[in-house]
Coordinates of C-alpha atoms and ligand atoms in Angstrom, one line a residue:
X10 CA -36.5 -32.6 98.1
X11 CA -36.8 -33.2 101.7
X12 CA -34.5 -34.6 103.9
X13 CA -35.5 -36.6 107.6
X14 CA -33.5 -36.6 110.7
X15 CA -34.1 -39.4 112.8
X16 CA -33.2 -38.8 116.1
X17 CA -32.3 -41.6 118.2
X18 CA -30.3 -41.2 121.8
X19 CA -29.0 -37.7 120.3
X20 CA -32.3 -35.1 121.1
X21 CA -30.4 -32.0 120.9
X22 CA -29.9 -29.9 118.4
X23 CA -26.5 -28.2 119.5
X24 CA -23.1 -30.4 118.7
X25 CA -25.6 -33.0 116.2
X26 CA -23.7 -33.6 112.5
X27 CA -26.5 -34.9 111.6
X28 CA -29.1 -32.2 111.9
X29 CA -26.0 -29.9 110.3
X30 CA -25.4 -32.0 107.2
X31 CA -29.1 -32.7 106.5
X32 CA -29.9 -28.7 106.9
X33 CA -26.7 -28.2 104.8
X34 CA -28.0 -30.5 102.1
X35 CA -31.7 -30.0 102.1
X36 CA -34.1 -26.4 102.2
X37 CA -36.7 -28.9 103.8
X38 CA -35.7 -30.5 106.6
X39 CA -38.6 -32.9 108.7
X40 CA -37.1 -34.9 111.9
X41 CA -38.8 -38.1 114.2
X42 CA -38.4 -39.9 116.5
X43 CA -39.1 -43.1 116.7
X44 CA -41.1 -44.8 120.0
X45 CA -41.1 -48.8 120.6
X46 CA -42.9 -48.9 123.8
X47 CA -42.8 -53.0 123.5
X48 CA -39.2 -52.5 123.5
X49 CA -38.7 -50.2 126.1
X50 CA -41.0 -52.7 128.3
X51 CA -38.8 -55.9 127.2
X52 CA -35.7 -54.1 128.2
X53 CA -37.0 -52.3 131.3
X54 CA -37.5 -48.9 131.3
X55 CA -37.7 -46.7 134.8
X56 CA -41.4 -45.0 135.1
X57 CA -38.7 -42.0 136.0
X58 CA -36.7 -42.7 132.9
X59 CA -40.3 -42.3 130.6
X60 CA -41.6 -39.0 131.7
X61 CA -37.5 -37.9 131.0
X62 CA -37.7 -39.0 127.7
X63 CA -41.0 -37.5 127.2
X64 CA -39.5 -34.2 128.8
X65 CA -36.4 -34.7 126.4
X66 CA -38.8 -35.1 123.6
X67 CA -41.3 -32.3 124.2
X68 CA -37.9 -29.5 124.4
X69 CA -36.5 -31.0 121.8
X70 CA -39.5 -30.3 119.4
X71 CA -39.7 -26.5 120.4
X72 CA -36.2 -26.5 119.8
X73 CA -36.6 -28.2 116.1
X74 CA -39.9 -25.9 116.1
X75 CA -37.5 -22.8 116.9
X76 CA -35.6 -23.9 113.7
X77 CA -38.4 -23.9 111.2
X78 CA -38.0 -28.1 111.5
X79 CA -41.1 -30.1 112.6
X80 CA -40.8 -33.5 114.8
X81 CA -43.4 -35.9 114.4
X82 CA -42.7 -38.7 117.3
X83 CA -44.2 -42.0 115.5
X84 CA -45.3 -45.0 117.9
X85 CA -44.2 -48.4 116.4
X86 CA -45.3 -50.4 118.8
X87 CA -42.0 -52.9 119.0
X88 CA -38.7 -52.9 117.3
X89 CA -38.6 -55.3 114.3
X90 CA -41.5 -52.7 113.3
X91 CA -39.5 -49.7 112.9
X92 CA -38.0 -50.6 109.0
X93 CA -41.5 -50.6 108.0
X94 CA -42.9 -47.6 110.2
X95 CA -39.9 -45.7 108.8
X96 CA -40.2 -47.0 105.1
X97 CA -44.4 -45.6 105.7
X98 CA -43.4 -42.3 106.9
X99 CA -40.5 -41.6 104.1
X100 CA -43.4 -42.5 101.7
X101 CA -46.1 -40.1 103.0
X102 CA -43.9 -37.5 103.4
X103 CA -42.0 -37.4 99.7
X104 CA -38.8 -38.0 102.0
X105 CA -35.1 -38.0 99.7
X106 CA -32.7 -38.7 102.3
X107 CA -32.5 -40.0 105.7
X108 CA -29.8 -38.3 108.1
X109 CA -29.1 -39.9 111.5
X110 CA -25.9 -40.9 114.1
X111 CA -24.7 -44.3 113.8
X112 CA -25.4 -46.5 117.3
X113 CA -23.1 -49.1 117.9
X114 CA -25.0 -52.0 119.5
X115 CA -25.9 -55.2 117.7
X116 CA -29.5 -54.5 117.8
X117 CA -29.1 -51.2 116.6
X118 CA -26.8 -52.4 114.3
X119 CA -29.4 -55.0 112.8
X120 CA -32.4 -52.6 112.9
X121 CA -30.7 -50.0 110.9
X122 CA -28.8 -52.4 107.9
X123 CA -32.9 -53.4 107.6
X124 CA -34.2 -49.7 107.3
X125 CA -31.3 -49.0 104.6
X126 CA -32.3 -52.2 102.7
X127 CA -36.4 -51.3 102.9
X128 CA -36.3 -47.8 102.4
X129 CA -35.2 -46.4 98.5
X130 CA -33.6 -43.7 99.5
X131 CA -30.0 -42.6 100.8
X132 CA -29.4 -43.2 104.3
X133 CA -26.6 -41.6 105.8
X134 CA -25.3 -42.7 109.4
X135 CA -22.5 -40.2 110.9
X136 CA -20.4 -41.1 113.8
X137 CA -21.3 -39.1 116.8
X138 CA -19.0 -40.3 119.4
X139 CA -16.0 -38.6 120.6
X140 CA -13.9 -41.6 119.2
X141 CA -15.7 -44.3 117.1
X142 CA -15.4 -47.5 118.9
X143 CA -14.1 -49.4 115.5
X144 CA -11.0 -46.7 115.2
X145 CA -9.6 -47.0 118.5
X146 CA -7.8 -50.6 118.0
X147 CA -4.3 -51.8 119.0
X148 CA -0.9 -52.1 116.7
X149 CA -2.8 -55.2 115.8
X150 CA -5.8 -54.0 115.0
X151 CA -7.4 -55.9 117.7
X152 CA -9.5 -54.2 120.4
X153 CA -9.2 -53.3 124.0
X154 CA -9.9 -55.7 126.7
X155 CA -8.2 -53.0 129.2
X156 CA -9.2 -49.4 130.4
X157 CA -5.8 -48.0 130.6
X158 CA -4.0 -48.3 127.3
X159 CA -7.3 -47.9 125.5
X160 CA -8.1 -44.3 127.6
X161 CA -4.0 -43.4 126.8
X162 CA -4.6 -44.0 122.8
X163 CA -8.0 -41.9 123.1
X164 CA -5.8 -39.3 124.8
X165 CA -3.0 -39.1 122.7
X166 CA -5.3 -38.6 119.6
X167 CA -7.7 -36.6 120.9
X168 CA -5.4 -34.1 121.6
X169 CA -3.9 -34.7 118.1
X170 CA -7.1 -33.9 116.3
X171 CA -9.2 -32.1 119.4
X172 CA -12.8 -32.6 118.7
X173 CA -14.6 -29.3 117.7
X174 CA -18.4 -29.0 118.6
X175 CA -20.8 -28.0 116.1
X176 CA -23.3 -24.9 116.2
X177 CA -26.8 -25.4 115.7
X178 CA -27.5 -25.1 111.6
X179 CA -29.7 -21.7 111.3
X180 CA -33.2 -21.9 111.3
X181 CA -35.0 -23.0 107.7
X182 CA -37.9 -20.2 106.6
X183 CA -41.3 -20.9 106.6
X184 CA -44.3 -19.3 105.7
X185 CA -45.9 -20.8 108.8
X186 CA -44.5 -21.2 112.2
X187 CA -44.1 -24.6 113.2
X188 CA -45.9 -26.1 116.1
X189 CA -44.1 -28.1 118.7
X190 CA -45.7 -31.7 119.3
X191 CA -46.0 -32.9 122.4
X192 CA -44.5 -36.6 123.4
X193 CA -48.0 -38.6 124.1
X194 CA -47.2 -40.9 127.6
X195 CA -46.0 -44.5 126.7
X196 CA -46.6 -46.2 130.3
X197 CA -46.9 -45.8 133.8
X198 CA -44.6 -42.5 134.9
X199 CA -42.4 -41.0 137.8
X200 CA -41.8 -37.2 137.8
X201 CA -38.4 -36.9 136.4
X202 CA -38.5 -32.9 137.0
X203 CA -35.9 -32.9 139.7
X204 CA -33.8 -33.6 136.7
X205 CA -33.1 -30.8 134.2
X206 CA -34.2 -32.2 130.2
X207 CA -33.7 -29.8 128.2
X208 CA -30.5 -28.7 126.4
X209 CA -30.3 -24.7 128.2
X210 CA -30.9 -26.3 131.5
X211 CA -28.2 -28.9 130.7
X212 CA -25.4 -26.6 129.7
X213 CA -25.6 -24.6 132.1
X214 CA -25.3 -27.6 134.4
X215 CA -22.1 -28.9 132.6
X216 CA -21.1 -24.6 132.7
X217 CA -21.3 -24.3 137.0
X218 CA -19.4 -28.2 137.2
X219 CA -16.5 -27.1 135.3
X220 CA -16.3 -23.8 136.6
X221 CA -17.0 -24.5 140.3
X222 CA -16.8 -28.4 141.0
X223 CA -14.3 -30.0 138.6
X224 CA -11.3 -29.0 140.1
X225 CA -11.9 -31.1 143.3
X226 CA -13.8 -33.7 141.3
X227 CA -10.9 -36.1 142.7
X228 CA -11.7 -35.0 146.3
X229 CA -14.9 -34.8 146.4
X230 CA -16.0 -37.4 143.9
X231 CA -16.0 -41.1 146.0
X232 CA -18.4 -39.5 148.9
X233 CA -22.2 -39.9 148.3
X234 CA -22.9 -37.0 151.2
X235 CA -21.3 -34.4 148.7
X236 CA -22.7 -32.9 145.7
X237 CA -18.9 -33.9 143.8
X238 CA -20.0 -35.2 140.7
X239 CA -21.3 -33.9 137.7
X240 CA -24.8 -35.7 137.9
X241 CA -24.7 -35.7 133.8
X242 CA -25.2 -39.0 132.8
X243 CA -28.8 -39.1 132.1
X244 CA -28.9 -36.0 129.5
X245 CA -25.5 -38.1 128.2
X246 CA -27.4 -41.4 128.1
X247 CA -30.1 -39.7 125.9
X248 CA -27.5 -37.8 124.1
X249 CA -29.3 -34.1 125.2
X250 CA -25.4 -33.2 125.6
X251 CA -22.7 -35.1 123.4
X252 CA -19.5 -35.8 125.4
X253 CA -17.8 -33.7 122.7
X254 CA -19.4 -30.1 124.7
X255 CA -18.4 -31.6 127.9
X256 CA -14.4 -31.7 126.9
X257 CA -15.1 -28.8 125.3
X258 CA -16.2 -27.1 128.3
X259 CA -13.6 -28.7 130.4
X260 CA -11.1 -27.6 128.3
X261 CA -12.5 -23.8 128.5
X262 CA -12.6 -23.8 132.2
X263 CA -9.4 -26.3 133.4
X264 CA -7.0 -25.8 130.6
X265 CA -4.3 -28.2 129.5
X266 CA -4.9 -29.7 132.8
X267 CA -6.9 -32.0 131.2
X268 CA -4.4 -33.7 129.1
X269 CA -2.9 -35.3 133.2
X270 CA -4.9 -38.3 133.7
X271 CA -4.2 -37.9 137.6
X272 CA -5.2 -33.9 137.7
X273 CA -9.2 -33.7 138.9
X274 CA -10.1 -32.3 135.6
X275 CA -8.4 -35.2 133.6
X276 CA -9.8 -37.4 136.2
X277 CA -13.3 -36.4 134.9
X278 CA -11.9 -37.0 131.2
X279 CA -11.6 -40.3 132.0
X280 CA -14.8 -41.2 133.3
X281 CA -15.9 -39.7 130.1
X282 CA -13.5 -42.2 128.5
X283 CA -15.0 -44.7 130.7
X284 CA -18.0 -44.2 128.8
X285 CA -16.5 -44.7 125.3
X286 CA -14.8 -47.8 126.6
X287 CA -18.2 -49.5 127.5
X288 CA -19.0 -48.9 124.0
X289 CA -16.1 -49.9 122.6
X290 CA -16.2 -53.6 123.9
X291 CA -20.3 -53.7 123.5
X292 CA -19.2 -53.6 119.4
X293 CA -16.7 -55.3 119.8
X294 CA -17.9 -57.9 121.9
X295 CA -21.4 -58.2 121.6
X296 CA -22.0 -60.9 123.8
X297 CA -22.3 -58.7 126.3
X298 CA -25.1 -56.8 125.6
X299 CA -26.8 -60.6 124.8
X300 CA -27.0 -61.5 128.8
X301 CA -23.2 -63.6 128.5
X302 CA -20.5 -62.7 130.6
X303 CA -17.2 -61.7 129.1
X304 CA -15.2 -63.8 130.5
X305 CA -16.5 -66.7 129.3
X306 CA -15.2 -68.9 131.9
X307 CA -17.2 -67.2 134.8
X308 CA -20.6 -68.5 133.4
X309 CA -19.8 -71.7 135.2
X310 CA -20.4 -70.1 138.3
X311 CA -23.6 -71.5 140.0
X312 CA -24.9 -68.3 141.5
X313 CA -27.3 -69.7 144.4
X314 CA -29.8 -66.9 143.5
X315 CA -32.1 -66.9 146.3
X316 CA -35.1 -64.3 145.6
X317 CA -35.7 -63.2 149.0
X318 CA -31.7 -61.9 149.6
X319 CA -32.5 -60.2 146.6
X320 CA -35.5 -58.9 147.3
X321 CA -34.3 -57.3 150.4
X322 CA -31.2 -56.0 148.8
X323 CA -33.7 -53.9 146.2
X324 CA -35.8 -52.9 149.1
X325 CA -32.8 -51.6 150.6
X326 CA -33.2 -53.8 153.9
X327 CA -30.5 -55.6 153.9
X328 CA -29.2 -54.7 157.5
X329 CA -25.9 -52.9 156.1
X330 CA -27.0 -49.5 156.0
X331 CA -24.5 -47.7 153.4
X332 CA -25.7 -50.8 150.8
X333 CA -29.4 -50.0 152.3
X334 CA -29.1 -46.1 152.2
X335 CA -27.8 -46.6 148.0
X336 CA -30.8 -48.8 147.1
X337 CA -33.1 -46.4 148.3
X338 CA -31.6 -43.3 146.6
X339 CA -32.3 -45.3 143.5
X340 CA -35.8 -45.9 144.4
X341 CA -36.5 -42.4 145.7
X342 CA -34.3 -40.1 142.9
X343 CA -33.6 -42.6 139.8
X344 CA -30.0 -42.4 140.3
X345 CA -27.2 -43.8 142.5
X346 CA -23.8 -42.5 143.0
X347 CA -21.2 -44.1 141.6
X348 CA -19.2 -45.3 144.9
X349 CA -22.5 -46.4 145.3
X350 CA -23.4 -48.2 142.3
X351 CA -19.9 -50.4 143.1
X352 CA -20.4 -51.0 146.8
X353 CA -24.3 -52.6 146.0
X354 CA -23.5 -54.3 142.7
X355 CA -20.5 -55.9 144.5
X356 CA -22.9 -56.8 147.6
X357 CA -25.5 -58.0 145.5
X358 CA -22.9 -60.6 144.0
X359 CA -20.4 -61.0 146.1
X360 CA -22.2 -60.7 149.6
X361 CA -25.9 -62.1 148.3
X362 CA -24.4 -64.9 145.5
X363 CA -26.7 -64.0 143.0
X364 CA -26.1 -63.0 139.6
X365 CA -24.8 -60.3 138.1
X366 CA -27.5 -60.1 135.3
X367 CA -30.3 -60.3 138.0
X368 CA -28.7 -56.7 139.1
X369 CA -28.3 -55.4 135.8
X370 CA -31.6 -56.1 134.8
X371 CA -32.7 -54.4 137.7
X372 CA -30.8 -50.8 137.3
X373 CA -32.2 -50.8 133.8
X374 CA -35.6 -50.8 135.6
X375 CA -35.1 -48.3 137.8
X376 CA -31.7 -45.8 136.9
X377 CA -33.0 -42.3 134.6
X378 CA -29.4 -42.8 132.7
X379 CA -29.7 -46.3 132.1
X380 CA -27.3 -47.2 129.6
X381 CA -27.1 -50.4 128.1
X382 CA -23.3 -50.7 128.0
X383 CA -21.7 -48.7 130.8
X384 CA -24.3 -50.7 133.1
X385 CA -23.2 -53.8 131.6
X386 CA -19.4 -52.9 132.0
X387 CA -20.4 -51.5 136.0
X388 CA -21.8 -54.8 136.6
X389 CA -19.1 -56.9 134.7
X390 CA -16.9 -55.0 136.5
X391 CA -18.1 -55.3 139.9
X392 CA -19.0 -58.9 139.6
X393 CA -15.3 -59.9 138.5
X394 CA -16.7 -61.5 134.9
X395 CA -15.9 -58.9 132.7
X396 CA -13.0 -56.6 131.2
X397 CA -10.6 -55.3 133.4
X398 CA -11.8 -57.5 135.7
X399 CA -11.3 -56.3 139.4
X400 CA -9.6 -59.5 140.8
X401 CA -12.5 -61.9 142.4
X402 CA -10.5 -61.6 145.7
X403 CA -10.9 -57.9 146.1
X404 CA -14.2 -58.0 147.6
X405 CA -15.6 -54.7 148.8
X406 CA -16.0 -54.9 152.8
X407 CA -19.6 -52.7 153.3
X408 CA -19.1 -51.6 156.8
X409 CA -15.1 -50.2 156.1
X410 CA -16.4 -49.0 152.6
X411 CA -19.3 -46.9 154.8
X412 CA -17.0 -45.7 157.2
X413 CA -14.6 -44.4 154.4
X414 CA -16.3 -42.8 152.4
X415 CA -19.7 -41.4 154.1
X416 CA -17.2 -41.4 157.7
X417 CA -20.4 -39.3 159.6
X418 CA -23.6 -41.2 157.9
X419 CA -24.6 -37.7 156.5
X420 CA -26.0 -39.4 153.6
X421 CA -26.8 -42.7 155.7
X422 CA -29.1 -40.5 157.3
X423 CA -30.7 -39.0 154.4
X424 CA -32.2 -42.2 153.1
X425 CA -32.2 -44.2 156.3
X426 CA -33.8 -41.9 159.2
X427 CA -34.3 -45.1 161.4
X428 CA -30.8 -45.1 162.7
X429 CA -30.8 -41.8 163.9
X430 CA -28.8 -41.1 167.1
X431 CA -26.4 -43.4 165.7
X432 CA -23.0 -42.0 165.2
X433 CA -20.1 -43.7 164.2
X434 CA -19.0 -47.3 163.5
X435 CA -22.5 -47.6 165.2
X436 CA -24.2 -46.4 162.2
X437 CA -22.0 -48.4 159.8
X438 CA -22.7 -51.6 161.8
X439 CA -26.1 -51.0 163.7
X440 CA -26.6 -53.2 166.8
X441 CA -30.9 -53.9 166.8
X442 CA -32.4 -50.3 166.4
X443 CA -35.6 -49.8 166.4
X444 CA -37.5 -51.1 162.6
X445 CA -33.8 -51.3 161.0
X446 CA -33.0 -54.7 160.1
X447 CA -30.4 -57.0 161.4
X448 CA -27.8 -57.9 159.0
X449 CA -28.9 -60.7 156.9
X450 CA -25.9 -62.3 155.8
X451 CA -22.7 -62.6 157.9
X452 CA -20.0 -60.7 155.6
X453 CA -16.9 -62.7 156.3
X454 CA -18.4 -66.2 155.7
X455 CA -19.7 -64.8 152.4
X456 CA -16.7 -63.6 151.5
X457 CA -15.3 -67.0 152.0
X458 CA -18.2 -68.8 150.1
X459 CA -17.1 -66.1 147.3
X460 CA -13.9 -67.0 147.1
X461 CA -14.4 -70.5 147.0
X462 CA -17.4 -69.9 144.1
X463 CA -14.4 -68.7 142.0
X464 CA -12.3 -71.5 142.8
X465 CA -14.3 -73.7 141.6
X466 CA -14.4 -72.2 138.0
X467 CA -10.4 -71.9 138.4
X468 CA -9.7 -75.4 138.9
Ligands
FAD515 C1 -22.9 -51.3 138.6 C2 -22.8 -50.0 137.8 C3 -23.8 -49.7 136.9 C4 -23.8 -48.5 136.2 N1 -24.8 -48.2 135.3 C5 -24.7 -47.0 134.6 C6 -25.7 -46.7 133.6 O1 -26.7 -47.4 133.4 N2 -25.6 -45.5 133.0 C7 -24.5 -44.7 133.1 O2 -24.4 -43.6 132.5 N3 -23.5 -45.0 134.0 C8 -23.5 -46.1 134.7 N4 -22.5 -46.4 135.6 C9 -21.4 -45.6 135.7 C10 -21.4 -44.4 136.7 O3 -21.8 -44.9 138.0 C11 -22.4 -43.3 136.3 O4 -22.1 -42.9 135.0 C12 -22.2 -42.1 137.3 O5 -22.5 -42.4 138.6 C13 -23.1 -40.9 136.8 O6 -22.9 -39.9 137.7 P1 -22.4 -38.5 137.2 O7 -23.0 -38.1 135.9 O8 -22.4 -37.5 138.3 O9 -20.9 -38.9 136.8 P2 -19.5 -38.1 136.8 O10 -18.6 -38.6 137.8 O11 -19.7 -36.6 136.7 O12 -18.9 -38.6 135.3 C14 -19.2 -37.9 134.1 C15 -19.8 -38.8 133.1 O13 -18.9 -39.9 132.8 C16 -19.6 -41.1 132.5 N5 -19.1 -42.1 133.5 C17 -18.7 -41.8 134.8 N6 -18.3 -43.0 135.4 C18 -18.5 -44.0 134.5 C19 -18.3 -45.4 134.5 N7 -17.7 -46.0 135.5 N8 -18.6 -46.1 133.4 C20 -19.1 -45.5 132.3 N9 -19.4 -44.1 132.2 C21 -19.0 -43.4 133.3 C22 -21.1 -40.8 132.7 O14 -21.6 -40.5 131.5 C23 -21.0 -39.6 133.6 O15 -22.2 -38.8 133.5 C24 -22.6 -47.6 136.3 C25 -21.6 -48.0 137.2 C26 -21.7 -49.2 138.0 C27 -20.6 -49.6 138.9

């Protein structure tokens, strides 16, 4: 009788119910991991964002190794495949059960109602979010459209029912050690070692940001130039640490301080709640995640889409250097603060008129912690077409937004060495200087076209 664990975006083996119950259940315990490098290609994957996942991979097998469990990571070549790859591997390896967390996106949905129907065995699917997007409804059973009442609801029972993170099952005997595999390369890489992969690495990280930077997370956290935020997202996007051990950890270090949505520590709960609400309206509204915006009405906007605005905005030349100095972070590092994320996502649509999927696409090319839904919701959000829609009239200014919140060019600077011996509203608004370009679009008439792009779809 031996029982699989198929991990998906979950390669830990600390805080995973499903590890636990299949160890629980079974002496033999195997575990995979599933590759669809076609997939990862049709959805756009970051050369920085393989060799992570490769990283992720190869610790997670000594960790499964440590625990007398072997991975075996099993290329299928594209999606649609997997039922069958899976159905091949439970076959050849006398497999009785499947164990594995339950994903909540359509395509994941799909892809795992076909494995249960081709394999003939039990499949098991636990929840292994910190509130399941299909229990957190209103008196009506309806879902969320909005952050705040949603985030309040996941407060109030969170706190009812706190959730309690789960030690790693003991480790199975075994007449022979297991070997760790190693994750073979599926494309064309960028070292991802600036950014830790593996679960030690990881907690400690989450261990110093509660201890040391959470309580001024609200101070610190809108300026790019300090190291304010966690910097967590990738090892949450592939699930090396579940959201459960960050509250957990939060709670251990800040207390019931957490429960006060305006303290810094309950601050940081909510952008963890931030996280569960991008889920949340991904299942419940899955035209999201199928390229449609979610409010329907705004796909009657004619984006004019011109491919050389946007090619300058991804090169970061775009002549506004805090827009400039975020799109190169993402090409150099793989990651963009968040400030940041919202001042070139609302550029890209509100300064350069073209569309928010053409930006989306592109962070999933590029980001290490891409994530399907909260990049969705970011760029929903910041193009004024999806849930809690910022108002289309609140369009970020780039030059005040610089001047707020990186007030010295500290981080300017650190991407954009061009404009040095710039200081001040100089640096946020450069007059020629040297190679850096001029501005290429005049902000205040865009803003005007902007507004009157909206009109049109209100009329
Ligand atoms: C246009 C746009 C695109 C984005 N794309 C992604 C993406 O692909 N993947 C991703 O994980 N986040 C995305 N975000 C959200 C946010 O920018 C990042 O999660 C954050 O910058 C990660 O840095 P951190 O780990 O230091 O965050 P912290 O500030 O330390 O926050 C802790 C964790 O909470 C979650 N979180 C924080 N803010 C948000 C948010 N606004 N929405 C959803 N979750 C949040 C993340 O998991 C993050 O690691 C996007 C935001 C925007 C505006």
């Amino acid at each position: 009788m031996t029982a699989l664990v198929w991990f998906r975006n979950d390669l830990r083996s600390l805080d995973h119910p499903a590890l636990t119950a299949a160890c629980g259940k079974h002496d033999q315990v195997r575990a995979i991991y599933i590759l669809c490098p076609q997939q990862l290609d049709h959805h756009g994957i970051a050369p920085i964002r393989r060799h992570f996942l490769r990283s992720a991979l190869d610790a997670l097998s000594q960790q499964l190794a440590d625990l007398g469990i072997p991975l075996d990571i099993i290329d299928s070549g594209h999606f649609k495949d997997v039922p069958d790859t899976l159905d091949l591997y439970c076959r050849e390896h006398s497999i009785t059960a499947l164990h594995a967390h339950k994903e909540w996106l359509v395509d994941e949905i799909q892809r795992d109602n076909a494995c249960a129907e081709r394999i003939n065995i039990p499949f098991y699917l636990i929840d292994d979010s910190l509130l399941s997007p299909d229990r957190i409804t209103k008196a009506d059973g309806q879902p969320y459209k909005v952050f705040t009442p949603f985030s309040r609801l996941c407060r109030k029972e969170l706190a009812a029912a706190f959730p309690r993170v789960i030690p790693s099952p003991p480790a199975k005997t075994r007449a022979t050690p297991i070997k760790p595999v190693k994750c073979p390369r599926f494309g064309p890489e960028k070292d991802s070692s600036a950014w830790p992969s593996n679960q030690e690495d990881t907690l400690t990280q989450l261990r110093q940001f509660c201890a040391e930077r959470a309580n001024d997370y609200q101070k610190h956290r809108d300026f790019p130039a300090l190291d304010g935020t966690s910097r967590l997202s990738a090892v949450l996007a592939h699930g090396i640490i579940s959201p459960r051990q960050c509250l957990a950890r939060l709670q251990m270090e800040c207390g019931d301080e957490i429960w006060d949505a305006k303290s810094d520590a309950g601050t940081w709960f909510n952008e963890l709640l931030w996280r569960e609400f991008y889920r949340h309206v991904a299942y419940h509204f899955p035209r999201v995640v199928m390229g449609r915006a979610f409010q329907v009405n705004t796909e009657a906007i004619a984006w004019p889409n011109d491919p050389d605005l946007f090619q300058a905005w991804c090169e970061g030349r775009t002549g506004y250097p805090i827009v400039d100095a975020a799109m190169r972070q993402l090409t150099e590092t793989g990651w963009m603060h968040n400030r940041l994320r919202m001042i070139s996502a609302s550029f890209l649509c509100k300064d350069l008129h073209i569309d928010w999927r053409w930006g989306e696409r592109y962070f999933l090319e590029n980001l290490i912690d891409a994530d399907f839904a909260s990049n969705n919701g970011g760029w929903q959000w910041a193009a004024s077409t999806g849930t809690d829609a910022a108002p289309y009239f609140r369009i970020f200014n780039p030059t005040t937004q610089g001047l707020r919140f990186d007030p010295d060019g500290d981080f300017i600077l650190r991407f954009i060495p061009e404009l040095k011996g710039l200081t001040g509203k100089q640096l946020h608004q450069p007059p020629e200087h040297g190679d850096y370009p001029t501005p290429i679009i005049d902000h205040k008439e865009r803003r005007n076209i902007t507004l009157a792009l909206f009109q049109e779809i209100r009329d």
